[in-house]
Structure formats: structure tokens, C-alpha cells
Coordinates of C-alpha atoms and ligand atoms in Angstrom, one line a residue:
M1483 CA -3.5 -9.6 35.9
A1484 CA -6.8 -8.0 35.3
K1485 CA -8.7 -9.4 32.3
N1486 CA -9.4 -6.9 29.4
R1487 CA -6.8 -4.4 30.5
Y1488 CA -7.3 -2.9 27.0
D1489 CA -10.2 -2.2 24.7
A1490 CA -8.0 -3.2 21.7
I1491 CA -4.6 -4.7 21.1
V1492 CA -3.1 -3.9 17.8
V1493 CA -0.4 -6.3 16.4
G1494 CA 1.8 -4.4 14.0
A1495 CA 2.6 -0.7 14.1
R1496 CA 3.2 0.4 10.6
C1497 CA 0.7 2.0 8.0
A1498 CA -2.3 0.0 9.2
G1499 CA -1.6 -0.6 12.8
S1500 CA -0.5 2.9 14.1
P1501 CA -3.3 4.7 12.5
T1502 CA -5.9 2.2 13.9
A1503 CA -4.3 2.6 17.3
M1504 CA -4.2 6.4 17.1
L1505 CA -7.9 6.8 15.9
L1506 CA -9.1 4.5 18.7
A1507 CA -7.0 6.2 21.3
R1508 CA -8.1 9.5 20.1
R1509 CA -11.7 8.4 20.8
G1510 CA -10.7 7.6 24.4
Y1511 CA -10.1 3.9 24.2
Q1512 CA -7.4 1.9 26.0
V1513 CA -5.2 0.7 23.3
L1514 CA -2.0 -1.3 23.2
V1515 CA 0.0 -1.6 19.9
V1516 CA 3.0 -3.9 19.6
D1517 CA 5.5 -4.5 17.0
R1518 CA 8.6 -6.8 16.9
A1519 CA 10.3 -4.1 15.0
T1520 CA 11.7 -0.9 16.6
F1521 CA 11.3 2.4 15.0
P1522 CA 12.5 4.1 12.9
S1523 CA 13.1 1.1 10.7
D1524 CA 12.7 0.0 7.1
T1525 CA 10.5 -2.7 5.6
I1526 CA 10.4 -4.3 2.1
S1527 CA 8.3 -1.9 0.3
T1528 CA 8.6 1.1 -2.0
H1529 CA 6.5 4.1 -0.8
L1530 CA 4.6 6.0 -3.2
V1531 CA 1.6 7.6 -1.3
H1532 CA -1.1 8.6 -3.7
P1533 CA -3.2 11.8 -3.0
P1534 CA -6.1 9.8 -1.2
G1535 CA -3.3 8.6 1.3
V1536 CA -2.0 12.2 1.5
A1537 CA -5.6 13.4 2.3
A1538 CA -5.8 10.9 5.2
L1539 CA -2.6 12.3 6.7
Q1540 CA -4.1 15.7 6.3
R1541 CA -7.4 14.7 8.1
W1542 CA -5.3 13.2 10.9
G1543 CA -3.3 16.4 11.3
L1544 CA -0.1 14.7 10.2
L1545 CA 0.6 16.1 6.9
D1546 CA 2.4 19.2 8.0
R1547 CA 4.9 16.8 9.9
L1548 CA 5.5 14.8 6.7
V1549 CA 6.1 18.0 4.7
A1550 CA 8.5 19.3 7.4
T1551 CA 10.7 16.2 6.8
G1552 CA 11.7 17.7 3.4
C1553 CA 9.9 15.0 1.2
P1554 CA 9.4 16.5 -2.2
P1555 CA 5.9 16.6 -3.5
I1556 CA 4.8 14.8 -6.8
H1557 CA 2.5 16.7 -9.0
T1558 CA 2.6 14.8 -12.3
Y1559 CA 2.2 11.1 -13.1
A1560 CA 3.6 10.2 -16.5
F1561 CA 2.9 6.8 -18.2
D1562 CA 5.3 6.1 -21.1
F1563 CA 3.9 3.4 -23.3
G1564 CA 6.8 3.7 -25.9
P1565 CA 4.9 5.4 -28.8
F1566 CA 3.4 8.0 -26.5
T1567 CA 3.3 9.2 -22.9
I1568 CA 0.1 9.9 -20.9
S1569 CA 0.9 12.7 -18.5
G1570 CA -1.5 14.0 -15.9
A1571 CA -2.2 15.4 -12.4
P1572 CA -2.9 12.5 -10.0
G1573 CA -5.0 14.5 -7.4
L1574 CA -7.9 16.9 -6.8
A1575 CA -8.1 20.4 -5.5
D1576 CA -8.2 19.3 -1.8
A1577 CA -5.2 16.7 -2.2
P1578 CA -3.4 17.7 -5.3
V1579 CA -0.1 15.9 -4.9
A1580 CA 1.5 12.6 -3.9
Y1581 CA 4.5 12.0 -1.7
G1582 CA 7.2 9.3 -1.7
P1583 CA 8.4 9.2 2.0
R1584 CA 10.9 6.7 3.2
R1585 CA 9.2 4.1 5.4
T1586 CA 11.7 4.9 8.1
V1587 CA 10.3 8.4 8.2
L1588 CA 6.6 7.6 7.6
D1589 CA 6.2 4.6 9.9
K1590 CA 8.0 6.4 12.7
L1591 CA 5.7 9.4 12.2
L1592 CA 2.7 7.2 12.5
V1593 CA 4.0 5.3 15.6
D1594 CA 4.6 8.6 17.3
A1595 CA 1.1 9.8 16.5
A1596 CA -0.4 6.6 18.0
S1597 CA 1.7 7.2 21.2
E1598 CA 0.8 10.9 21.4
A1599 CA -2.9 10.0 21.1
G1600 CA -2.5 7.9 24.2
A1601 CA -2.0 4.3 22.8
E1602 CA 0.6 2.2 24.8
V1603 CA 3.3 1.4 22.1
R1604 CA 5.6 -1.6 22.8
E1605 CA 8.4 -1.8 20.2
G1606 CA 10.6 -4.9 19.9
F1607 CA 7.6 -7.0 21.1
S1608 CA 7.0 -10.3 19.2
V1609 CA 3.6 -11.8 19.4
E1610 CA 4.0 -15.7 19.5
D1611 CA 0.2 -16.6 19.6
V1612 CA -3.3 -15.2 20.2
V1613 CA -5.2 -16.1 23.4
I1614 CA -8.4 -18.1 22.7
E1615 CA -11.0 -18.2 25.5
D1616 CA -14.5 -19.6 25.2
G1617 CA -14.1 -19.8 21.4
R1618 CA -13.1 -16.3 20.9
V1619 CA -9.9 -14.4 20.6
A1620 CA -9.2 -12.7 24.1
G1621 CA -5.7 -11.4 23.8
I1622 CA -2.2 -12.0 22.8
R1623 CA 0.8 -13.8 24.2
G1624 CA 4.3 -12.8 23.3
H1625 CA 7.7 -11.4 24.5
G1626 CA 9.7 -8.3 24.6
K1627 CA 13.4 -7.8 24.5
D1628 CA 13.9 -9.5 27.9
G1629 CA 12.5 -12.7 26.4
R1630 CA 9.9 -13.2 29.1
T1631 CA 6.5 -14.4 27.8
V1632 CA 3.6 -12.3 28.8
A1633 CA -0.2 -12.3 28.0
E1634 CA -2.3 -9.3 27.5
H1635 CA -6.2 -9.3 27.2
A1636 CA -8.5 -7.0 25.2
Q1637 CA -12.0 -6.9 23.8
V1638 CA -10.6 -7.1 20.3
V1639 CA -7.2 -8.1 18.8
I1640 CA -6.5 -6.3 15.6
G1641 CA -4.1 -8.0 13.2
A1642 CA -2.2 -5.3 11.4
D1643 CA 0.7 -7.6 11.0
G1644 CA 1.1 -7.6 7.2
R1645 CA 0.4 -10.2 4.6
H1646 CA 2.0 -13.1 6.5
S1647 CA -0.2 -12.1 9.4
L1648 CA 0.1 -14.4 12.6
V1649 CA -3.4 -13.1 13.7
A1650 CA -4.9 -14.3 10.5
R1651 CA -3.1 -17.7 10.5
A1652 CA -4.5 -18.2 14.1
V1653 CA -8.0 -17.4 13.2
T1654 CA -8.1 -18.9 9.6
P1655 CA -10.5 -16.4 8.0
E1656 CA -12.3 -17.1 4.8
Q1657 CA -10.0 -16.1 2.0
Y1658 CA -11.5 -15.0 -1.4
H1659 CA -10.6 -13.5 -4.9
D1660 CA -7.3 -15.3 -4.6
K1661 CA -4.7 -14.9 -7.3
P1662 CA -1.1 -16.1 -7.3
P1663 CA 1.9 -13.9 -7.5
M1664 CA 2.2 -12.4 -10.9
L1665 CA 5.2 -10.0 -10.8
A1666 CA 8.6 -10.1 -9.3
G1667 CA 9.8 -6.5 -8.5
Y1668 CA 13.2 -5.0 -7.3
Y1669 CA 14.1 -1.5 -6.3
T1670 CA 16.9 0.6 -5.3
Y1671 CA 17.8 4.3 -4.6
W1672 CA 19.8 6.6 -6.9
S1673 CA 21.4 10.1 -6.4
G1674 CA 21.9 12.4 -9.4
L1675 CA 18.6 11.5 -10.9
P1676 CA 16.3 14.6 -10.7
M1677 CA 12.5 14.0 -11.1
D1678 CA 11.2 17.6 -10.8
G1679 CA 7.9 16.5 -9.1
R1680 CA 7.2 13.8 -11.6
F1681 CA 6.4 10.1 -11.0
E1682 CA 7.4 8.4 -14.2
T1683 CA 6.4 4.9 -15.2
Y1684 CA 7.5 3.0 -18.3
I1685 CA 5.3 0.2 -19.7
R1686 CA 7.1 -2.3 -22.1
P1687 CA 6.4 -5.9 -23.2
D1688 CA 6.9 -8.1 -20.1
R1689 CA 8.4 -5.3 -18.2
A1690 CA 7.4 -2.1 -16.2
F1691 CA 9.4 0.2 -14.1
A1692 CA 8.8 3.5 -12.3
A1693 CA 10.8 6.2 -10.7
W1694 CA 10.0 9.0 -8.1
S1695 CA 11.9 11.2 -5.6
T1696 CA 12.1 10.6 -2.0
H1697 CA 13.9 12.0 1.0
D1698 CA 17.7 13.0 0.9
D1699 CA 17.7 13.9 -2.8
L1700 CA 17.3 10.2 -3.7
T1701 CA 15.2 8.7 -6.5
L1702 CA 13.6 5.3 -6.1
V1703 CA 13.6 3.2 -9.3
V1704 CA 11.5 0.0 -9.1
G1705 CA 10.9 -2.4 -12.0
G1706 CA 9.6 -5.8 -12.4
W1707 CA 9.2 -8.8 -14.7
P1708 CA 6.7 -11.7 -14.8
Y1709 CA 6.8 -14.0 -11.8
A1710 CA 7.6 -16.8 -14.2
E1711 CA 11.1 -15.2 -14.5
F1712 CA 11.5 -14.8 -10.8
D1713 CA 13.9 -17.6 -10.1
A1714 CA 15.9 -17.5 -13.4
N1715 CA 16.5 -13.6 -13.0
K1716 CA 17.6 -13.9 -9.4
T1717 CA 21.0 -15.0 -10.6
D1718 CA 21.7 -11.5 -11.9
I1719 CA 19.3 -9.1 -10.5
E1720 CA 21.4 -5.9 -11.3
G1721 CA 22.0 -7.1 -14.9
N1722 CA 18.3 -7.7 -15.5
Y1723 CA 17.2 -4.6 -13.9
L1724 CA 19.7 -2.4 -16.1
K1725 CA 18.6 -4.3 -19.1
M1726 CA 15.0 -3.5 -18.4
L1727 CA 15.7 0.3 -18.0
E1728 CA 17.5 0.1 -21.6
L1729 CA 13.9 -0.4 -22.9
A1730 CA 13.5 3.3 -22.5
P1731 CA 16.9 4.7 -23.7
P1732 CA 16.5 8.2 -22.6
F1733 CA 15.8 7.0 -19.1
A1734 CA 18.7 4.6 -19.4
D1735 CA 21.0 7.6 -20.2
R1736 CA 19.7 9.4 -17.1
I1737 CA 20.6 6.2 -15.0
R1738 CA 24.1 6.2 -16.5
A1739 CA 24.6 9.6 -15.2
A1740 CA 23.3 8.8 -11.7
T1741 CA 24.9 6.8 -8.8
R1742 CA 23.3 3.8 -7.1
E1743 CA 23.2 4.4 -3.4
A1744 CA 21.7 1.3 -2.0
R1745 CA 21.4 -2.6 -2.5
F1746 CA 18.6 -4.2 -4.5
V1747 CA 15.6 -5.2 -2.7
G1748 CA 12.7 -7.2 -4.1
T1749 CA 10.1 -9.7 -3.8
A1750 CA 6.8 -11.1 -5.2
V1751 CA 3.4 -11.2 -3.4
S1752 CA 0.2 -13.0 -3.8
N1753 CA -3.3 -11.5 -4.0
F1754 CA -6.2 -12.1 -1.8
F1755 CA -9.0 -10.7 0.4
R1756 CA -9.6 -12.1 3.9
R1757 CA -12.7 -11.7 5.9
P1758 CA -11.5 -9.0 8.2
F1759 CA -13.4 -9.9 11.5
G1760 CA -14.7 -12.7 13.7
P1761 CA -15.3 -13.3 17.5
G1762 CA -12.7 -11.1 19.2
W1763 CA -10.6 -10.2 16.2
A1764 CA -10.2 -7.8 13.2
L1765 CA -7.7 -7.5 10.4
V1766 CA -6.5 -4.2 8.8
G1767 CA -4.1 -3.5 6.0
D1768 CA -2.2 -6.2 4.2
A1769 CA -3.2 -8.8 6.8
G1770 CA -6.8 -8.5 5.5
Y1771 CA -6.4 -7.5 1.8
N1772 CA -3.2 -7.8 -0.3
K1773 CA -2.5 -7.2 -4.0
D1774 CA 0.5 -6.7 -6.2
F1775 CA 2.5 -3.5 -5.6
I1776 CA 2.4 -2.4 -9.3
T1777 CA -0.3 0.2 -8.6
A1778 CA 1.1 1.2 -5.2
Q1779 CA -2.2 1.1 -3.4
G1780 CA -1.2 -0.6 -0.1
I1781 CA -0.4 2.4 2.1
Q1782 CA -3.5 4.3 1.3
D1783 CA -5.6 1.1 1.6
A1784 CA -4.1 0.5 5.0
F1785 CA -5.2 4.1 6.0
R1786 CA -8.6 3.5 4.7
D1787 CA -8.9 0.3 6.7
A1788 CA -7.7 2.1 9.8
E1789 CA -10.5 4.7 9.5
L1790 CA -13.2 2.2 8.7
C1791 CA -12.1 -0.4 11.4
A1792 CA -11.8 2.3 14.1
T1793 CA -15.2 3.8 13.3
A1794 CA -16.8 0.2 13.4
L1795 CA -15.1 -0.6 16.7
D1796 CA -16.1 2.8 18.1
Q1797 CA -19.7 2.0 17.3
T1798 CA -19.4 -1.5 18.9
F1799 CA -17.6 -0.4 22.0
S1800 CA -20.1 2.4 22.5
G1801 CA -23.0 0.1 22.2
A1802 CA -24.4 1.9 19.0
R1803 CA -24.2 -1.3 16.9
S1804 CA -23.4 -4.9 17.3
F1805 CA -19.9 -6.1 16.5
D1806 CA -21.0 -8.1 13.6
A1807 CA -23.1 -5.4 12.0
A1808 CA -20.5 -2.6 12.5
M1809 CA -17.7 -4.9 11.2
G1810 CA -19.8 -6.3 8.4
T1811 CA -20.1 -2.6 7.2
Y1812 CA -16.3 -2.3 7.4
Q1813 CA -15.8 -5.4 5.2
S1814 CA -18.5 -4.5 2.6
T1815 CA -17.3 -0.9 2.4
R1816 CA -13.7 -2.1 2.0
D1817 CA -14.5 -4.7 -0.7
E1818 CA -16.8 -2.4 -2.7
Q1819 CA -14.2 0.4 -2.6
V1820 CA -11.1 -1.7 -3.6
L1821 CA -12.4 -4.5 -5.9
P1822 CA -12.4 -2.6 -9.2
M1823 CA -8.8 -1.5 -8.3
Y1824 CA -7.9 -5.0 -7.3
E1825 CA -8.9 -6.4 -10.6
F1826 CA -7.2 -3.5 -12.5
T1827 CA -3.9 -4.1 -10.4
C1828 CA -3.9 -7.8 -11.1
E1829 CA -4.4 -7.2 -14.9
I1830 CA -1.5 -4.8 -15.0
A1831 CA 0.7 -7.0 -12.9
M1832 CA 0.6 -9.6 -15.8
L1833 CA 2.7 -7.2 -17.9
E1834 CA 0.9 -8.3 -21.0
P1835 CA 0.5 -5.9 -23.9
P1836 CA -2.9 -4.0 -23.6
P1837 CA -5.5 -5.6 -25.9
P1838 CA -6.3 -3.6 -29.1
E1839 CA -9.4 -1.8 -27.5
L1840 CA -7.4 -0.7 -24.7
Q1841 CA -4.6 0.4 -26.9
Q1842 CA -7.1 2.4 -28.9
L1843 CA -8.5 3.9 -25.7
L1844 CA -5.1 4.9 -24.4
G1845 CA -4.3 6.6 -27.7
A1846 CA -7.6 8.6 -27.4
V1847 CA -6.7 9.5 -23.7
H1848 CA -3.4 10.9 -25.0
G1849 CA -5.5 13.4 -27.0
T1850 CA -6.8 15.6 -24.3
Q1851 CA -5.4 16.9 -20.9
E1852 CA -8.7 16.1 -19.2
A1853 CA -8.6 12.5 -20.0
M1854 CA -4.9 12.2 -19.2
D1855 CA -5.6 13.7 -15.8
G1856 CA -8.5 11.3 -15.4
F1857 CA -6.1 8.4 -16.3
A1858 CA -3.6 9.7 -13.7
R1859 CA -6.4 9.8 -11.1
V1860 CA -7.3 6.1 -11.8
N1861 CA -3.8 4.9 -11.2
A1862 CA -3.8 7.1 -8.0
G1863 CA -6.8 5.4 -6.7
V1864 CA -8.7 8.7 -6.8
T1865 CA -11.2 7.7 -9.4
S1866 CA -12.5 4.0 -9.5
P1867 CA -11.3 2.0 -12.6
A1868 CA -15.1 1.1 -12.8
E1869 CA -15.9 4.8 -13.4
F1870 CA -13.1 5.5 -15.7
F1871 CA -13.7 2.4 -17.8
S1872 CA -17.4 2.8 -17.8
E1873 CA -19.0 2.7 -21.3
E1874 CA -20.2 6.3 -20.8
N1875 CA -16.6 7.7 -20.0
V1876 CA -15.0 5.6 -22.7
G1877 CA -17.5 6.9 -25.2
R1878 CA -16.8 10.5 -24.2
I1879 CA -13.0 10.1 -24.5
M1880 CA -13.3 8.4 -27.9
S1881 CA -15.7 11.0 -29.2
H1882 CA -13.4 13.8 -28.0
A1883 CA -10.6 12.2 -29.8
A1884 CA -12.5 11.7 -33.0
A1885 CA -13.7 15.4 -32.9
P1886 CA -12.0 17.4 -35.6
Ligands
FAD3114 C1 7.9 -4.5 -3.0 C2 6.7 -3.8 -2.5 C3 6.6 -2.4 -3.0 C4 5.4 -1.7 -2.5 N1 5.1 -0.4 -2.9 C5 4.2 0.3 -2.4 C6 4.1 1.7 -2.7 O1 4.9 2.2 -3.5 N2 3.0 2.4 -2.3 C7 2.1 1.8 -1.5 O2 1.1 2.3 -1.0 N3 2.3 0.4 -1.0 C8 3.3 -0.3 -1.6 N4 3.5 -1.5 -1.1 C9 2.5 -2.1 -0.1 C10 2.7 -1.7 1.3 O3 4.1 -2.0 1.6 C11 1.9 -2.4 2.2 O4 0.5 -2.4 1.7 C12 1.8 -1.7 3.5 O5 3.1 -1.9 4.1 C13 0.8 -2.4 4.4 O6 1.0 -2.0 5.7 P1 0.6 -2.9 7.0 O7 0.8 -2.0 8.2 O8 -0.7 -3.6 6.7 O9 1.7 -4.0 7.1 P2 3.2 -4.0 7.1 O10 3.8 -2.7 6.7 O11 3.8 -5.2 6.6 O12 3.5 -4.0 8.7 C14 3.3 -5.1 9.5 C15 3.9 -4.9 10.8 O13 3.6 -6.0 11.7 C16 4.8 -6.5 12.4 N5 4.5 -7.8 12.8 C17 4.2 -8.9 12.1 N6 4.1 -10.0 12.7 C18 4.3 -9.6 14.1 C19 4.3 -10.4 15.3 N7 4.1 -11.7 15.3 N8 4.5 -9.7 16.5 C20 4.8 -8.3 16.4 N9 4.8 -7.6 15.2 C21 4.5 -8.2 14.1 C22 5.9 -6.2 11.5 O14 7.1 -6.1 12.3 C23 5.6 -5.0 10.7 O15 6.0 -3.9 11.4 C24 4.5 -2.3 -1.6 C25 4.7 -3.6 -1.1 C26 5.9 -4.3 -1.6 C27 6.1 -5.7 -1.1

């Protein structure tokens, strides 16, 4: 078999892998993307796609396809802290709404787009190992449904294989900003629970839960408790989940009028960054950067990685920049863009009551629609927490609230 049959091999074909393959194929590169899953298929993940993720779909020409699936748009984010609710618009004029597409629908749409762009897609193909030659990753070894092991070679192997990434395990990249799991979360789907375009989240001591609409007139309700309760609460997930919803009695009344349509699914994840490149390899999506799901950033982060990594590899393949320089830019841009949100996410995932200064600020945010929109945009990943919680912006919000 000829060596380097492909420019890139992408392992994993969901939110990170398929867009990376699609963007490289659209630039004319030979790309193979493999996944042990077949599509459409589900995965353990809720699926709020904030406006920046929606904007990426729009840039790629895929938003119309998503809209055509009948997924309802979400125009308002409401954060119920008990004494008050901060309710605002999560997006900006060019991408005003979020969507909550089922992963069965979203991931299939992305896989198809990669294939249409010219990438070779092999579903039901499990990668067993990466091929290492002369000290660098040179390909993959794995098997399809017939069980026969084959090897494929490429200039770069891209691990888009999720937080338990086999590619990452093989290349043992530097890992940094590690934090242990903080939250255990469970979700299921309900019919008869209309949301009217609202993403609602309820923040209570040691508990948080959220609800939003998805396909088929269903509403996803996800909630969590501290990781310290993970084992104990496993014995009665439904009971603990319903007890949590009782912390917001009007919402619990709505649940009593609704019907549960699926089993409970849940997990807890650890938090880390990995160096996303090295000789012959790259990482995108959860394989390179994972964080608690409480702020629902993973899908749009995967989309961002796909664009940054595909751009860097294009620069490398075309000879415009060295691999190390281009991929170094990918890493530094990723880290710079996501680090404030990472810290914010990890803080929220602790489910501790906000400290007094933050409580005061949230009370002041509640005072004006502009500040509430700003808060919604932070949670959507549109505005960086660093910007929103800057001294200048906090001063502006507080003085507005103090004004007669
Ligand atoms: C409970 C939970 C709730 C979440 N809720 C949200 C949310 O509301 N919004 C949001 O934006 N994000 C959410 N996330 C995060 C989101 O799921 C991830 O960030 C996103 O799926 C990352 O996409 P990915 O393509 O990097 O990895 P994945 O979606 O994990 O895909 C990896 C793919 O790699 C394949 N693969 C792995 N190993 C191999 C192998 N050896 N051979 C072949 N194929 C392989 C797998 O089959 C899989 O299809 C949530 C996560 C969890 C756990």
C-alpha cells in the first residue's frame, strides 16, 4: 500500500472530527475520517448549541439544513436564582438564537457534510492503535465490521475521539490546568413540557438544573449534584432528580403535568487541557480540551477547534508555515479564547452559593435588560467572562443599579 495515501486521517466523526474533515476536504486535501460508531447514533451528551456554534454552522452553509429538521430556536436564557431571575438574549444580531438539536440529527448532518466535501468516511471502523514510524505518528491501525486489521497512512493523524481519546493516550501529550470531576449530571426527555423558545436554568444550593426544547416536541431536562454525591445518589437517580426539581416548585408542577419519554442518562467528567499537536498528530474537541458540561460549551468549542486546526494544517500542507508554528498558533488561540470560560465553568460546577460580592452583582444585573442580556451572552460563550466580570463592566452595572 502506498504511504501517505491521505493528507489527514481524522479519528472520530462527531462535532470535532467531521467539521475538521469537511474543512480540510473543502480545501482540496485527501482526508479519511473514521468512527467506530455508525450514524445516525446518539452519544452521552446533552446538546445545547449556543449562538457561536450556530454561527459556525451558518459559516459552513449547514444552518439551513439544521433549521429544516424542525429543531425549535431558543431566543431567551433565563437564570432562576430563587429570589430573582435573570432573563436575557444569548446572541447578537448575526447569530441571535441557540438550538438544542439531538445528537442523532446534528452529528449525522456533520458526517454527511464531511462526505459531501470529499472526505472518505468509514463508519463502524475502530482504531486500535496509531502507527509510529521514525519517532512520529504516521497513520492508524484498526478494523472495520469485517474484523480485518488494516493500516492507513497520512501526514497527520487528528484525534477527534473524545475525552478518552486513544490518539491522546498513544502520544501522551502534556496535560495542564487539570481539575477533578466536580459535578454528576443526569438528563432525560419529557413531552408536554413547552418551553416557548426559552432555555431555563435553576440554581439552588448544591443543585442546578436546566431545560430546553429539542426535536419531536420533546424537552430535555438535565440536572446535577456535587460529584461527592455521585455514588450515593446512583442508587435512586429518578428520586434524586425529581427531588432536585422540587427546589423550584412551579417547575416541579410543570414536570408533574409532563410525561417522561426516555431513560435517565448521566455521567461526570474531569477537566483538562492537552497540548493539541506533536510530530504527525493533532487533537481537536474533547480529546484536546475538556470541561464540565454545566455551561454547555463543548460543541461550539469543538467547532472552533475544527476551524483553527484546519486553518493551521492548511498553512502547513501548503508550505506557508511550519507545522510547529501553525499548530502553536492553534494551541495559543484556543487556550486564550477558552481559559476564562474554563475557570468560570469549573467554578459554577462546584455548585457552591455565589460569594456575597457576586450575589450583589447578580442582583444589580437583574436591574437592567442590557446587563441581563450581557449575562446571558457570557453563559452562551459570546462574551468572555473576563470581559463581563472586568472591573470596568462591573462598575458600570453597579452604578446603573444604584442610579435613582
Ligand atoms: C452529560 C454531558 C452533557 C453535555 N452537554 C453539552 C451541551 O448541552 N452542549 C454542548 O455544547 N456540549 C455538551 N457536552 C459536551 C459535548 O458532548 C462534547 O464537548 C462534544 O461531544 C465533543 O465532541 P467531540 O467530537 O470532541 O467528541 P465526541 O462527541 O465524544 O466524539 C468522539 C467520537 O470518536 C469516536 N471514537 C473514539 N475512539 C475511537 C476509536 N478508537 N476508533 C474509532 N472511533 C473512535 C467515538 O465513537 C465518537 O463518535 C456535554 C457532555 C456531557 C458528557
